[in-house]
PDB file of C-alpha atoms in Angstrom:
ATOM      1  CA  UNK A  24      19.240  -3.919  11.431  1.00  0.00           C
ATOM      2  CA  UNK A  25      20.123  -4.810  15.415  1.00  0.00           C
ATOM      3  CA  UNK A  26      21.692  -2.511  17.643  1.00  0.00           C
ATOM      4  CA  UNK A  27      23.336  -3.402  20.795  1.00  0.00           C
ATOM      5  CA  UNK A  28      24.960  -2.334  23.636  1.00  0.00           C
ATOM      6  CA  UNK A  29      25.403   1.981  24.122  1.00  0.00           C
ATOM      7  CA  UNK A  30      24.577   4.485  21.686  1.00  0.00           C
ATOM      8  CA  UNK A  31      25.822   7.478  23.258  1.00  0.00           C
ATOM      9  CA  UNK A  32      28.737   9.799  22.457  1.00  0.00           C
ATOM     10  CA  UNK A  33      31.251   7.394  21.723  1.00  0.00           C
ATOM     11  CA  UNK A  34      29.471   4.990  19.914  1.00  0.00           C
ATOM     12  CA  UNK A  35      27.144   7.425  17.790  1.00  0.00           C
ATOM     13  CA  UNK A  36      29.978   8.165  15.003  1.00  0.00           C
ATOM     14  CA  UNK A  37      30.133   4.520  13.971  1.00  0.00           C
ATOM     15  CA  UNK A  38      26.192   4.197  13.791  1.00  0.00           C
ATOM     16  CA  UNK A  39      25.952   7.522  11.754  1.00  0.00           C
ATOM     17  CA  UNK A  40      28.728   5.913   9.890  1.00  0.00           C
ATOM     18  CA  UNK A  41      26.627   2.684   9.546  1.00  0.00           C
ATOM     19  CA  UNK A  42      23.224   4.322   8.004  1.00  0.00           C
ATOM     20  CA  UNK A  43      25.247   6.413   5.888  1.00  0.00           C
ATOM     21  CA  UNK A  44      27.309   3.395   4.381  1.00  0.00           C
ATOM     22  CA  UNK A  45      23.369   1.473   4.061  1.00  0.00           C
ATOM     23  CA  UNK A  46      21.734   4.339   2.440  1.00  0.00           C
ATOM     24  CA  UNK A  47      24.300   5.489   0.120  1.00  0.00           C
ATOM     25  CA  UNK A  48      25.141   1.605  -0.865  1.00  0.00           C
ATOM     26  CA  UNK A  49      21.280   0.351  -1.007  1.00  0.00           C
ATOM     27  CA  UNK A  50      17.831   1.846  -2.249  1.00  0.00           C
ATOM     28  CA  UNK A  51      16.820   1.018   1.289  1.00  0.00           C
ATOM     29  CA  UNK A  52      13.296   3.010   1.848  1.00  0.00           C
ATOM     30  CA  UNK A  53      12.159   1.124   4.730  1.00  0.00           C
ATOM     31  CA  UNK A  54      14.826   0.217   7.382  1.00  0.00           C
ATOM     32  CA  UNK A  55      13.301  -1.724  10.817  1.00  0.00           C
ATOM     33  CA  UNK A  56      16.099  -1.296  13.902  1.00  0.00           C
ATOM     34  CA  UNK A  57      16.014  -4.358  16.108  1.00  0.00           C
ATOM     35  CA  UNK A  58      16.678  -2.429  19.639  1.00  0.00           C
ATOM     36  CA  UNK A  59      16.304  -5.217  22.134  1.00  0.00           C
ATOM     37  CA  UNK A  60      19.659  -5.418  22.958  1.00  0.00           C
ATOM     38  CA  UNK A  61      20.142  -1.939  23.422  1.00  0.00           C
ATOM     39  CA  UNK A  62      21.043  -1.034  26.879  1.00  0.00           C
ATOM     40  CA  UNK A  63      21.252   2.378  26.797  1.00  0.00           C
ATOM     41  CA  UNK A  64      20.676   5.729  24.448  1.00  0.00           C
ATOM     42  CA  UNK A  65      21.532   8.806  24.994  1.00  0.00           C
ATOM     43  CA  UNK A  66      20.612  12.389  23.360  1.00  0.00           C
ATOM     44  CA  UNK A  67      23.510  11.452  21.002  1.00  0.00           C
ATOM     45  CA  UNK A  68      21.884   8.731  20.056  1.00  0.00           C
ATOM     46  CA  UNK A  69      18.470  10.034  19.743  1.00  0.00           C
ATOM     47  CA  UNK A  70      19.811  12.393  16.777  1.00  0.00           C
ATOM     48  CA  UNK A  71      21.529   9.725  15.180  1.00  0.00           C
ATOM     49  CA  UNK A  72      18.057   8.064  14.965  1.00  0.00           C
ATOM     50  CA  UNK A  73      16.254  10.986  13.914  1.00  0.00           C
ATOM     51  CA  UNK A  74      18.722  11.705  11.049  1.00  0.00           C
ATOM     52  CA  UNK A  75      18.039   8.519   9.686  1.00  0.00           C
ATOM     53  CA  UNK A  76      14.541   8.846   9.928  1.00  0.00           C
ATOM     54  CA  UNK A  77      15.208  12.469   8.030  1.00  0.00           C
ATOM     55  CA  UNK A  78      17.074  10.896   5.155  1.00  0.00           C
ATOM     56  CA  UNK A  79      14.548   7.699   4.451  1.00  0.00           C
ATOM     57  CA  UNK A  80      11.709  10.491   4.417  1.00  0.00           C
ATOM     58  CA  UNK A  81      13.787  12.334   1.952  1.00  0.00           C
ATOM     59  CA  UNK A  82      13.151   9.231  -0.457  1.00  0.00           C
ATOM     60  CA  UNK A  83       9.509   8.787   0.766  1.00  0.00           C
ATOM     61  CA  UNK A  84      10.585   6.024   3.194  1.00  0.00           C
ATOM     62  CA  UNK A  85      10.255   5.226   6.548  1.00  0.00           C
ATOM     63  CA  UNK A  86      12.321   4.208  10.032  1.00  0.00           C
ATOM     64  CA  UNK A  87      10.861   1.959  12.793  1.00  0.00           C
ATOM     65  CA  UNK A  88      11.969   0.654  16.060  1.00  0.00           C
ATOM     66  CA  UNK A  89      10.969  -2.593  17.333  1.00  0.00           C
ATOM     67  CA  UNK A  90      11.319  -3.894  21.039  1.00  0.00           C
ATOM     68  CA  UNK A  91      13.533  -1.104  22.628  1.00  0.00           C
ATOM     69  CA  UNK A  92      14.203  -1.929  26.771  1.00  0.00           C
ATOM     70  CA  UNK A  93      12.530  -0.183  29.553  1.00  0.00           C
ATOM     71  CA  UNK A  94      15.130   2.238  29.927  1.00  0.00           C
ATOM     72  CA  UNK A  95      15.496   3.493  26.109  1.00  0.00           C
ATOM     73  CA  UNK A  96      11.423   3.245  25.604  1.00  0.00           C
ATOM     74  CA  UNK A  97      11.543   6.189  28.533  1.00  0.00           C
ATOM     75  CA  UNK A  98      13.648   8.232  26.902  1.00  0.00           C
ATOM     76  CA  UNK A  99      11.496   8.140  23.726  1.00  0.00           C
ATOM     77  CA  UNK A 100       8.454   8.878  25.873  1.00  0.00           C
ATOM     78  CA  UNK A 101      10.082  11.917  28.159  1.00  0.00           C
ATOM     79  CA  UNK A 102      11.630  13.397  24.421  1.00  0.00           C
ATOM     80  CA  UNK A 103       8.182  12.956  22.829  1.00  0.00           C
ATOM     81  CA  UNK A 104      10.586  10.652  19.713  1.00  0.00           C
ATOM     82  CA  UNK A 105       7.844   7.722  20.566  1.00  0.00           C
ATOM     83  CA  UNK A 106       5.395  10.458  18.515  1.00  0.00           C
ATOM     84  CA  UNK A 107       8.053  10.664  15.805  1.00  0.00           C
ATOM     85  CA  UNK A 108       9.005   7.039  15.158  1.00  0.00           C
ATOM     86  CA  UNK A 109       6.606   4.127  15.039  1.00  0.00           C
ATOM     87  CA  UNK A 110       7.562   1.648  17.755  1.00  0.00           C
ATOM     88  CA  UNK A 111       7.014  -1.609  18.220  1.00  0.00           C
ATOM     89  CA  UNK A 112       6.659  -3.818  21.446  1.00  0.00           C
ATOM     90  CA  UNK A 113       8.002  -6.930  19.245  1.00  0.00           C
ATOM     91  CA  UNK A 114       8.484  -7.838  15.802  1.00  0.00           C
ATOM     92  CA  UNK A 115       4.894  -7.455  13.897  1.00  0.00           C
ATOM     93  CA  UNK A 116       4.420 -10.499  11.460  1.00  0.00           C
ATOM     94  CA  UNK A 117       4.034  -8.024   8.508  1.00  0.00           C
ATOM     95  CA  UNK A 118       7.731  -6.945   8.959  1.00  0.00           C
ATOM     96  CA  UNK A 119       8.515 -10.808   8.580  1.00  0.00           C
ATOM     97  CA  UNK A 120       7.073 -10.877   5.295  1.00  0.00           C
ATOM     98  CA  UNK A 121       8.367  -9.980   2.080  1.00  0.00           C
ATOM     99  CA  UNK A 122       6.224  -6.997   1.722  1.00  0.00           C
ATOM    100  CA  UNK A 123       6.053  -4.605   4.865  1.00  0.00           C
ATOM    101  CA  UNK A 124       3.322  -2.962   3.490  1.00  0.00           C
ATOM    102  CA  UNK A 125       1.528  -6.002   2.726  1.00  0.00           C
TER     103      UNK A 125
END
């Protein structure tokens, strides 16, 4: 999945709305968030993240977050959430494969 733009208090709903619609329509377990063209993230934001994260764990799966800019990597650093979710600088090879766990 790729994000872009804002994810703050306006745009959060339709994200929310977005990894409801993915988990409730697919057995999704392990769901990968492109954030490089993610500008910004607010506290809004952050919970809409961490709610996904809640509800893969729920089905024994898992969330991660691959290339976020500068200015969203800090707020996962000052929040602590870079502890939480696994992060990526850029896109491992083993999420390019078929198997993610392979």
């Amino acid at each position: 999945m790729t994000i872009v733009g804002e994810i703050d208090l306006y745009t959060a709903p339709g994200l929310q709305s977005e990894f409801a619609r993915l988990l409730l329509e697919t057995p999704a377990t392990y769901v990968v968030i492109d954030m490089s063209k993610v500008e910004f993230c607010d506290s809004t934001g952050m919970n809409v993240l961490l709610s996904a994260l809640k509800r893969l764990k729920e089905r024994g799966g898992t969330l991660e977050l691959v290339a976020p800019r500068p200015a969203v990597r800090k707020i996962l650093q000052v929040t602590g959430l870079d502890s939480v979710f696994t992060v990526h600088e850029a896109m491992p090879g083993k999420l390019l494969t078929a198997d993610p766990k392979g």
